[in-house]
Coordinates of C-alpha atoms in Angstrom, one line a residue:
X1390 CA 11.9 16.8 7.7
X1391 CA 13.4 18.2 4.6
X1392 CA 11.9 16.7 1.5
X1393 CA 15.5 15.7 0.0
X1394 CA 15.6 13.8 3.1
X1395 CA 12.4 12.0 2.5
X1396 CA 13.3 11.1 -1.2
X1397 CA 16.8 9.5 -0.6
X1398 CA 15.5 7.8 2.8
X1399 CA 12.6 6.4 0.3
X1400 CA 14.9 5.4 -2.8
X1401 CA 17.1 3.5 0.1
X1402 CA 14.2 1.4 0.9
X1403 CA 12.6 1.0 -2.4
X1404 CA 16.2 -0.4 -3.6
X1405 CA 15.9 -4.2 -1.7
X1406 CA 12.8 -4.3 -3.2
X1407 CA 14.1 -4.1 -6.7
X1408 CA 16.5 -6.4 -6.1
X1409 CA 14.2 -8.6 -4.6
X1410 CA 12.0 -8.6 -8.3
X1411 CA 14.7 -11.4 -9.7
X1412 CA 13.5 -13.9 -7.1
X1413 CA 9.6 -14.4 -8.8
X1414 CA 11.4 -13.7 -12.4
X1415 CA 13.7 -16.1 -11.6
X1416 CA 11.4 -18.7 -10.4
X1417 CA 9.0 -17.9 -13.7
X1418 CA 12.1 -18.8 -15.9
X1419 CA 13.3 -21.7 -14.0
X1420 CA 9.4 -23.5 -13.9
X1421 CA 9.1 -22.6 -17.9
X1422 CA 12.4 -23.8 -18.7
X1423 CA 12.0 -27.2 -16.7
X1424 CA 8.4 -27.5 -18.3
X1425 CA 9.1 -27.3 -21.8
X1426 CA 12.3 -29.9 -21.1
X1427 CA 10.2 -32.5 -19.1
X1428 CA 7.3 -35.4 -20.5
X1429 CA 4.7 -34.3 -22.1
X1430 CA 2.1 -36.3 -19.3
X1431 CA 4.2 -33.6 -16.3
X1432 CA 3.0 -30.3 -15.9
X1433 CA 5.1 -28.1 -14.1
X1434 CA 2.4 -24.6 -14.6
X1435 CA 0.8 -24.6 -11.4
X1436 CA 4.0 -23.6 -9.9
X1437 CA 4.2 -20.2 -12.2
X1438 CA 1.4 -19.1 -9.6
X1439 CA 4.2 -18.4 -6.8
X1440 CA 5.8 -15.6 -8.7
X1441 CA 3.2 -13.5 -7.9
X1442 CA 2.4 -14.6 -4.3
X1443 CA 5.9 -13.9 -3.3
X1444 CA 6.0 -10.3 -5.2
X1445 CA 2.9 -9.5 -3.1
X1446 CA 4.9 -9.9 0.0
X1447 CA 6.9 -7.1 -0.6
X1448 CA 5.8 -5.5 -3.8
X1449 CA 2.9 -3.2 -4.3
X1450 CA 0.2 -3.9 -7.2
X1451 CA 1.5 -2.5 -9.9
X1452 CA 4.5 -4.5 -9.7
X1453 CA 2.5 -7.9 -8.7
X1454 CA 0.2 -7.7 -11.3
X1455 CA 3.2 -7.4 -14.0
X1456 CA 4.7 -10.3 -12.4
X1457 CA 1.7 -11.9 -12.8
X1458 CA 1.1 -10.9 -16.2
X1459 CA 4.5 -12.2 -17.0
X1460 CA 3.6 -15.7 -15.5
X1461 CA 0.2 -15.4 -17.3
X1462 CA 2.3 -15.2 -20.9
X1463 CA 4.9 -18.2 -19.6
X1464 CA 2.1 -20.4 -19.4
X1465 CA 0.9 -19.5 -22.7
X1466 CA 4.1 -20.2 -24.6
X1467 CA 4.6 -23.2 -22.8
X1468 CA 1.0 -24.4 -24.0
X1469 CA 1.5 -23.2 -27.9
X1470 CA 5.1 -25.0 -27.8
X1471 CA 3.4 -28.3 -26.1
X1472 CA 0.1 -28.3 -28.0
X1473 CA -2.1 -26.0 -28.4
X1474 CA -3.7 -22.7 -26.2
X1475 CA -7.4 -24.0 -26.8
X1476 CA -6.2 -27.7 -24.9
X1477 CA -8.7 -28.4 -21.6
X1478 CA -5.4 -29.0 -19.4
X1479 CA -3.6 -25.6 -20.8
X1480 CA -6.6 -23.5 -20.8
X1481 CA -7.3 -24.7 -16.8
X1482 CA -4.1 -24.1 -16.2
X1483 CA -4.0 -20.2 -17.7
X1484 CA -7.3 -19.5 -16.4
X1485 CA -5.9 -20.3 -12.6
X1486 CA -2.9 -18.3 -13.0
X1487 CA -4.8 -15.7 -14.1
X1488 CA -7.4 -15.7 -11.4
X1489 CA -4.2 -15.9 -8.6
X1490 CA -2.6 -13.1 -10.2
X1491 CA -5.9 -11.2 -10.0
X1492 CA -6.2 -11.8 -5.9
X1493 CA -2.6 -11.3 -4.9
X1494 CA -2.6 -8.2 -6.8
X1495 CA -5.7 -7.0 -4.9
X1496 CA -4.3 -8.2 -1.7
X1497 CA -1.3 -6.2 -2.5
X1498 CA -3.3 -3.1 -3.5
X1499 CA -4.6 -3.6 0.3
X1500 CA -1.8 -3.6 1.8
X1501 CA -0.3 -0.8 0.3
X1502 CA -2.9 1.3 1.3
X1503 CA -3.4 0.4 4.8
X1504 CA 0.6 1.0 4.6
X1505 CA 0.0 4.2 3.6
X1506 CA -2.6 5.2 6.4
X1507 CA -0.1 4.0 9.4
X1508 CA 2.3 6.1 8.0
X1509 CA 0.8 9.3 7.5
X1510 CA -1.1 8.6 11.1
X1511 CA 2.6 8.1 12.3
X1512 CA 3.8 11.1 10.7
X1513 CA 0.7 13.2 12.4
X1514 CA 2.1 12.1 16.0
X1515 CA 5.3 12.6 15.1
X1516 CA 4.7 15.9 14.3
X1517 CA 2.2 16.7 16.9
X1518 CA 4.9 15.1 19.6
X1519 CA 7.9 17.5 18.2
X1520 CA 5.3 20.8 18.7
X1521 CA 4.8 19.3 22.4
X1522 CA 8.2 18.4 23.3
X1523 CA 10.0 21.8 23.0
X1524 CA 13.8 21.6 23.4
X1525 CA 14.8 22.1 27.0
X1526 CA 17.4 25.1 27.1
X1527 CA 21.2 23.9 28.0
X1528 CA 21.6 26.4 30.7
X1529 CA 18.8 27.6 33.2
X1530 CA 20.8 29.6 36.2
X1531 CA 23.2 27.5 37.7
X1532 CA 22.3 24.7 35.7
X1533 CA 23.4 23.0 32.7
X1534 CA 20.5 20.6 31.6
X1535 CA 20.7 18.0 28.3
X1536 CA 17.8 15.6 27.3
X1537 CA 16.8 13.0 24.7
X1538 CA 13.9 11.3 23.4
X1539 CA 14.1 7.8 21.5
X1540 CA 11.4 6.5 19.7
X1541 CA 10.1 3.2 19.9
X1542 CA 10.5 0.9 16.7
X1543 CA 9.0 2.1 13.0
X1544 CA 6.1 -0.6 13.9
X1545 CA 5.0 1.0 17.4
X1546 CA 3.2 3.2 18.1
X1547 CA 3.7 7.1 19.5
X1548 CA 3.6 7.1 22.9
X1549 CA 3.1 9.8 25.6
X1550 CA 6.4 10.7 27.4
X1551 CA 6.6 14.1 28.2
X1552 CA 9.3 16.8 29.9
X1553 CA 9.5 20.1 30.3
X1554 CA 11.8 22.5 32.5
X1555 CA 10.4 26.5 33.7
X1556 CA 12.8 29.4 35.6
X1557 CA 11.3 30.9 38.4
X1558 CA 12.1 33.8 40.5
X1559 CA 14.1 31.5 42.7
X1560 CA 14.8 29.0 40.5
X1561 CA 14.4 26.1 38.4
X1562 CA 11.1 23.7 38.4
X1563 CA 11.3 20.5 35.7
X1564 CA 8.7 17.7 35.1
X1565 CA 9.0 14.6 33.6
X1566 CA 6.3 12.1 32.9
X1567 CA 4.5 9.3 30.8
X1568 CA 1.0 8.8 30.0
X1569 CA -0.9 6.0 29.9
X1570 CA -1.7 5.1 26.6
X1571 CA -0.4 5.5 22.7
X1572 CA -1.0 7.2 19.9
X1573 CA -2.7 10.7 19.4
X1574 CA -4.6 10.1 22.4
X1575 CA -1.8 9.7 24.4
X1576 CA 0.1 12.8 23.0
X1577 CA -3.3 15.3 23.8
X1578 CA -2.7 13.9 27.2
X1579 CA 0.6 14.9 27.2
X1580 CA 0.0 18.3 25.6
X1581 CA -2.3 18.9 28.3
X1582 CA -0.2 18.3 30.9
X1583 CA 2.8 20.4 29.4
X1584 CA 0.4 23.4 28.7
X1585 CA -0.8 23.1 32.7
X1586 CA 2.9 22.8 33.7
X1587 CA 3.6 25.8 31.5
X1588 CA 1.6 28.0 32.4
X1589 CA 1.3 27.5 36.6
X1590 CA 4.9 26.4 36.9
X1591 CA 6.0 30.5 37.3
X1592 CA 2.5 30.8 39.8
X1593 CA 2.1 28.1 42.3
X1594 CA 3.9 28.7 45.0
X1595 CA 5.9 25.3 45.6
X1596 CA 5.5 21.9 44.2
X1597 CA 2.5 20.2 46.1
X1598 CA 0.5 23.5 45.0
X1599 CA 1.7 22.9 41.5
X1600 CA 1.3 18.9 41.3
X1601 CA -2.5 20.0 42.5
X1602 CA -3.5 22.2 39.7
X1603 CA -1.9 19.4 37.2
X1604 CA -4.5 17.0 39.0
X1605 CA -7.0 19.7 38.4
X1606 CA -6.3 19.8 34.7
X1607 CA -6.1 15.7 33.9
X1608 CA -9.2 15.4 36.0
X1609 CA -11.1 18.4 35.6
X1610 CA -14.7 16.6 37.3
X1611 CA -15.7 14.0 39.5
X1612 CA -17.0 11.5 37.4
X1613 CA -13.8 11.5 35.1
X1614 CA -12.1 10.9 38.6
X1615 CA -14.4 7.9 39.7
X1616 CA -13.9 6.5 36.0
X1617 CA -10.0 6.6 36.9
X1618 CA -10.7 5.1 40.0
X1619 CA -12.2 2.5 38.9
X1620 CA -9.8 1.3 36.1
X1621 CA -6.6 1.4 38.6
X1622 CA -8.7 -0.6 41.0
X1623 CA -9.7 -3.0 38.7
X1624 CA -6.0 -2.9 37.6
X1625 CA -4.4 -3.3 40.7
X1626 CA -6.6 -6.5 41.5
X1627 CA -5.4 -7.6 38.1
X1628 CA -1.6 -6.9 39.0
X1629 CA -2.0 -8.8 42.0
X1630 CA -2.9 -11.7 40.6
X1631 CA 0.2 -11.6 38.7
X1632 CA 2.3 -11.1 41.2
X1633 CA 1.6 -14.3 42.7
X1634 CA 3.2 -16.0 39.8
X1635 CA 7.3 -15.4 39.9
X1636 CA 8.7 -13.3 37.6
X1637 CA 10.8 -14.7 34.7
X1638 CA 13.6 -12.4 35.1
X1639 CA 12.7 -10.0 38.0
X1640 CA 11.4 -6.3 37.5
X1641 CA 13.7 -3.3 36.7
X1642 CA 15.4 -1.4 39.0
X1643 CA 13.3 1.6 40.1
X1644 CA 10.1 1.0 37.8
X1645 CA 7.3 2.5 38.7
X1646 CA 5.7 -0.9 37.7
X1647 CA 8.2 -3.0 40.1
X1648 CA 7.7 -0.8 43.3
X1649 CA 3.8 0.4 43.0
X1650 CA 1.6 -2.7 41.5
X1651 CA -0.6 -0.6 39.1
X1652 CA 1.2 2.3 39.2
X1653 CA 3.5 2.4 36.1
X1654 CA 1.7 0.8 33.4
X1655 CA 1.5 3.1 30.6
X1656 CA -0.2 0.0 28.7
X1657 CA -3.2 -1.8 28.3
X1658 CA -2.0 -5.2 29.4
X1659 CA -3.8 -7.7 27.6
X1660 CA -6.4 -9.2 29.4
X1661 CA -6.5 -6.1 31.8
X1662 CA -10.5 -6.1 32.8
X1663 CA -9.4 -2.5 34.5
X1664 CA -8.0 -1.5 31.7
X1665 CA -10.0 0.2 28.4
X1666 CA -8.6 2.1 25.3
X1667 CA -11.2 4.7 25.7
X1668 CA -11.2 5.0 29.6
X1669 CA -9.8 7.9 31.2
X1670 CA -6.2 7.7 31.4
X1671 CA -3.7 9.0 34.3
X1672 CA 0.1 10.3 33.7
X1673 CA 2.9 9.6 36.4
X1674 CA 5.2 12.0 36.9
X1675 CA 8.2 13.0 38.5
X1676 CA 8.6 17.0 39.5
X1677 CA 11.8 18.7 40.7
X1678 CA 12.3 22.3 42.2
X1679 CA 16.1 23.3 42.4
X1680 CA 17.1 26.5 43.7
X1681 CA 19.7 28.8 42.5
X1682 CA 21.1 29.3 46.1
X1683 CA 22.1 26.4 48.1
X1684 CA 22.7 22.9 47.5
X1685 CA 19.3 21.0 47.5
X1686 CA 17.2 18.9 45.2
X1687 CA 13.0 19.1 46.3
X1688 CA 11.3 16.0 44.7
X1689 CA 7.6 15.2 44.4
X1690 CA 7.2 11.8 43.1
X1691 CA 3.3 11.3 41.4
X1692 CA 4.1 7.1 40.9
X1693 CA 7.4 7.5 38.1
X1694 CA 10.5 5.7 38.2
X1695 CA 12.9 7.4 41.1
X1696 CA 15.2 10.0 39.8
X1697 CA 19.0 9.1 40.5
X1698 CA 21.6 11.5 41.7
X1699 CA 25.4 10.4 39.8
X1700 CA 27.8 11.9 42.9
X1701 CA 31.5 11.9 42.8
X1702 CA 30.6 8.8 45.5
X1703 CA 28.6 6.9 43.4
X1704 CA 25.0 6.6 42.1
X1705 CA 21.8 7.2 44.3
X1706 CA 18.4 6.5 43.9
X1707 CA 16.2 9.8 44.8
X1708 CA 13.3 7.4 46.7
X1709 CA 10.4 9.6 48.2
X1710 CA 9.0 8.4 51.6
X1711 CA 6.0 9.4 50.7
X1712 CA 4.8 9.1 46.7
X1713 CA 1.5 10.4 45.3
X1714 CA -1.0 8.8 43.3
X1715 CA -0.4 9.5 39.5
X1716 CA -2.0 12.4 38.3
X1717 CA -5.3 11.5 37.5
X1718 CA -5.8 9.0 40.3
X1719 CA -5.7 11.6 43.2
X1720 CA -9.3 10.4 44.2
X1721 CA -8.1 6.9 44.7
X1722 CA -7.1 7.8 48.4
X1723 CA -6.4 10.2 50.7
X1724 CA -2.7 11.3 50.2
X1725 CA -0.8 14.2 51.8
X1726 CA 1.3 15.9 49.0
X1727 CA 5.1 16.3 50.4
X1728 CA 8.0 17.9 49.3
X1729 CA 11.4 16.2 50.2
X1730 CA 14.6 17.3 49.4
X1731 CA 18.2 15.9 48.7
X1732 CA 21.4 17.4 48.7
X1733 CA 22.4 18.8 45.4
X1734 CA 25.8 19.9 45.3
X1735 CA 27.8 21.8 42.7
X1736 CA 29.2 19.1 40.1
X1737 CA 26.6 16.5 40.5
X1738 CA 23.9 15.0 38.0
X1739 CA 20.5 14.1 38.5
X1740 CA 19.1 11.5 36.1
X1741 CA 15.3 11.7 35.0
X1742 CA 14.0 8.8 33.4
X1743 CA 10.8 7.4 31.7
X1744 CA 10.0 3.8 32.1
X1745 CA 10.7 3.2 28.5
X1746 CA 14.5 3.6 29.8
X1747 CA 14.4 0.6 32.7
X1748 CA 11.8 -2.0 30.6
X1749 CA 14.1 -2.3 27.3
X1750 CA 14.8 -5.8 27.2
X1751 CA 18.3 -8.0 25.8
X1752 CA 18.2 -11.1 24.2
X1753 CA 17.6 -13.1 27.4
X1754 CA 14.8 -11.2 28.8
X1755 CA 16.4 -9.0 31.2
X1756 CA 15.7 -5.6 32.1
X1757 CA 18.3 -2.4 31.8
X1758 CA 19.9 -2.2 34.2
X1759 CA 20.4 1.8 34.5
X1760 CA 21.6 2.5 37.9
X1761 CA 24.8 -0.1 37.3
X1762 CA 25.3 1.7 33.4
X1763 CA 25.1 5.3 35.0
X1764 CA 27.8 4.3 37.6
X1765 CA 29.9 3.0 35.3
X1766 CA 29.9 6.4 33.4
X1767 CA 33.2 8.1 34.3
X1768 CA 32.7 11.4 31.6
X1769 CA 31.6 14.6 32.8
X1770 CA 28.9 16.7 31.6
X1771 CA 25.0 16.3 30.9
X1772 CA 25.3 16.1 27.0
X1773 CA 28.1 13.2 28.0
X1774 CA 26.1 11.3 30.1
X1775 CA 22.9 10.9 27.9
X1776 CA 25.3 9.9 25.2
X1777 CA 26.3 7.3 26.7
X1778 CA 23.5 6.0 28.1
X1779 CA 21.8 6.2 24.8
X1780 CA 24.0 4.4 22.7
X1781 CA 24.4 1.5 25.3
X1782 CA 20.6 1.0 26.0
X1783 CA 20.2 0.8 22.6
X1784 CA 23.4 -1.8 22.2
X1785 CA 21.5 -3.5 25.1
X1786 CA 18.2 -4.7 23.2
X1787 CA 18.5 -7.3 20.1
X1788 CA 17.5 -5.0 17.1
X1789 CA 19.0 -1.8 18.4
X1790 CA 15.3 -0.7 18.7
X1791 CA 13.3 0.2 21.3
X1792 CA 9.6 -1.2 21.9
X1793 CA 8.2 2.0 23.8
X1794 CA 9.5 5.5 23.6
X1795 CA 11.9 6.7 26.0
X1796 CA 12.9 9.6 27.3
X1797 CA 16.0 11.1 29.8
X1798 CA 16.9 14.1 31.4
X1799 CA 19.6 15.0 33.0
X1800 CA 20.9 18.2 35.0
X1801 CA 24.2 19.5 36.4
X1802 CA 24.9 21.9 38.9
X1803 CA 28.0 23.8 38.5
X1804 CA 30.2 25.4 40.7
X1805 CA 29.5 28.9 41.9
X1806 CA 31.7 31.7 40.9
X1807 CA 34.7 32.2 43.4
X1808 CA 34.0 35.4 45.1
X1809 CA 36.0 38.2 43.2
X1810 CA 38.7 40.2 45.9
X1811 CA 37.6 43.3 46.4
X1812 CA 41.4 44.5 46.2
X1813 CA 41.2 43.4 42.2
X1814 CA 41.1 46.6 40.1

């Protein structure tokens, strides 16, 4: 980011803060004022010691410990206009405002730099997500292809969505997925799985060949594959259990979490006993081939939210009769990899998603609802389409935030050349 950027994005949130500084000064002048003007027998001082507490709430120490130095000398003229500085009562007084100002100033001075560590850790994901996630080209063959990536809330953290798109000799192959996990962790993951796509994407020789050298890379030995195992087991028993309660206000459409218990979760749930920040994680993924003759779609589903096809007839949802395991779980059970294929024709869309897309929640609890807003689309275009759907799933959660990162792309055919007469000079 350009370091203009950074100073006028910091001077726009150091301003509330400033303004903010004649709340404690205002409260030190008020509790002065009213303790010179009342009985001698009231002692209004103890209440100077909330200046400082409430600068440390959004003030760093520097700025605290003025404001407590400030409240320190209030108390002082307040005692050498009612008496005297050396009085037991006074000096009491002084010497608690003093030893306040002291610890909220500290407590401040932690904060900021624990501040100061989340961001810079942010900004090393951020930066190490923008190196993974390469721009997808707008036009690969006969396709016109737009994507977008929203980040989750300043407060969350990174997670591990991932896409990428590769031209073949006969045409197009793209991958979208989402690891399990967050933070740094979570984006290696996803690095290694772009790098794996990269590279074999031009080699294998269709997509169940491909999806099984991704498996090889995310679970490169056995015992990383029992470990795996294990967790989603564990998991899934977990899940079940859950599922016997009813859900508050159903599951989204098309989530990987709704249609295959322990499939989808790219999260630790809390109080997950399958689940373990430093076990081995698995990715789901959705992988399309499209070639640049005919009108098909070939879909390999690895446990990620269905793809949806926007037609001239309305919206459909691309399910697979047969989905794989994530990648990373392939050991969990015997499963045949199988290619299936839709019809594709010239003029349609096909909508990839993360699950960061179908969980975003409104006020009331309830899901996006992304099938319905893509039919009610009637623009044309990729770029279009993810405009729209971006600013109304983020019009469709409370804070216009998101709480996990989410990703689309989307893909167009287009029409094929009319032939050219051969009678045309």
């Amino acid at each position: 980011m350009d370091l203009q950027v950074l100073r006028a994005a910091r001077r726009r949130s150091l301003a509330p803060r400033h303004a903010l500084l004649a709340v404690p000064l205002a409260m030190i002048a008020l509790v002065t004022t009213g303790d010179l003007l009342v009985p001698p027998d009231v002692h209004l001082g103890p209440f100077l010691a909330a200046a400082p507490a409430v600068t440390a709430s959004f003030a760093g120490p520097r700025t605290t410990g003025s404001i407590g130095a400030v409240a320190v000398l209030a108390q002082v003229v307040v005692a050498m206009v009612r008496g005297s500085v050396t009085d037991l009562n006074h000096t009491f007084q002084i010497i608690t405002l003093l030893l306040i100002s002291v610890f909220v100033t500290l407590f401040a001075h932690l904060r900021e730099v624990h501040e100061k560590q989340l961001v810079q850790l942010r900004s090393v994901a951020e930066a190490a997500q923008q190196v993974v996630l390469r721009p997808l080209r707008e036009r690969l063959g006969p396709l016109r292809v737009a994507s977008v990536y929203l980040a989750a809330a300043a407060d969350a953290r990174i997670g591990g969505d991932l896409y990428a798109a590769a031209r073949t000799s006969h045409g197009s192959r793209l991958i979208i997925g989402d690891v399990r996990g967050k933070g740094l962790e979570a984006v290696g993951d996803a690095a290694l799985v772009l790098g794996a796509f990269r590279a074999a994407a031009h080699q294998e020789a269709d997509l169940p060949s491909l999806v099984d050298y991704l498996e090889r890379a995310v679970a490169p030995d056995l015992d990383q594959a029992h470990q795996s195992q294990q967790s989603f087991q564990a998991h899934q028993a977990h899940q079940a259990h859950q599922a016997a309660e009813p859900p508050r206000h159903g599951s989204p459409i098309g989530s990987g979490r709704a249609r295959h218990p322990g499939l989808g979760p790219e999260d630790a749930p809390e109080g997950d006993p399958g689940f373990d920040d430093h076990s081995e994680a698995f990715i789901t993924a959705a992988l399309v081939e499209i070639p640049d003759l005919g009108h098909s779609v070939h879909l390999v589903n690895c446990g990620h939210p269905p793809p949806l096809l926007l037609r001239h007839e309305g919206v459909v949802t691309l399910e697979v009769d047969h989905p794989a395991p994530p990648l990373g779980l392939a050991g969990l059970a015997e499963s045949q990899l199988a290619t299936q294929s839709f019809p594709f024709e010239p003029g349609d869309i096909l909508l990839l998603c993360t699950d960061g897309v179908l969980e975003a929640r409104d006020e009331a609890g309830d899901f996006y609802p992304l099938a319905e807003r893509a039919a009610a689309w009637n623009g044309t275009g990729p770029h279009a389409l993810l405009s729209y759907l971006r600013e109304d799933l983020l019009a469709h959660t409370p804070t216009g935030t998101l709480g996990d990162d989410a990703a689309m792309v989307a893909i167009e055919r287009l029409a094929e050349p009319a032939p050219r007469d051969a009678s045309t000079p």
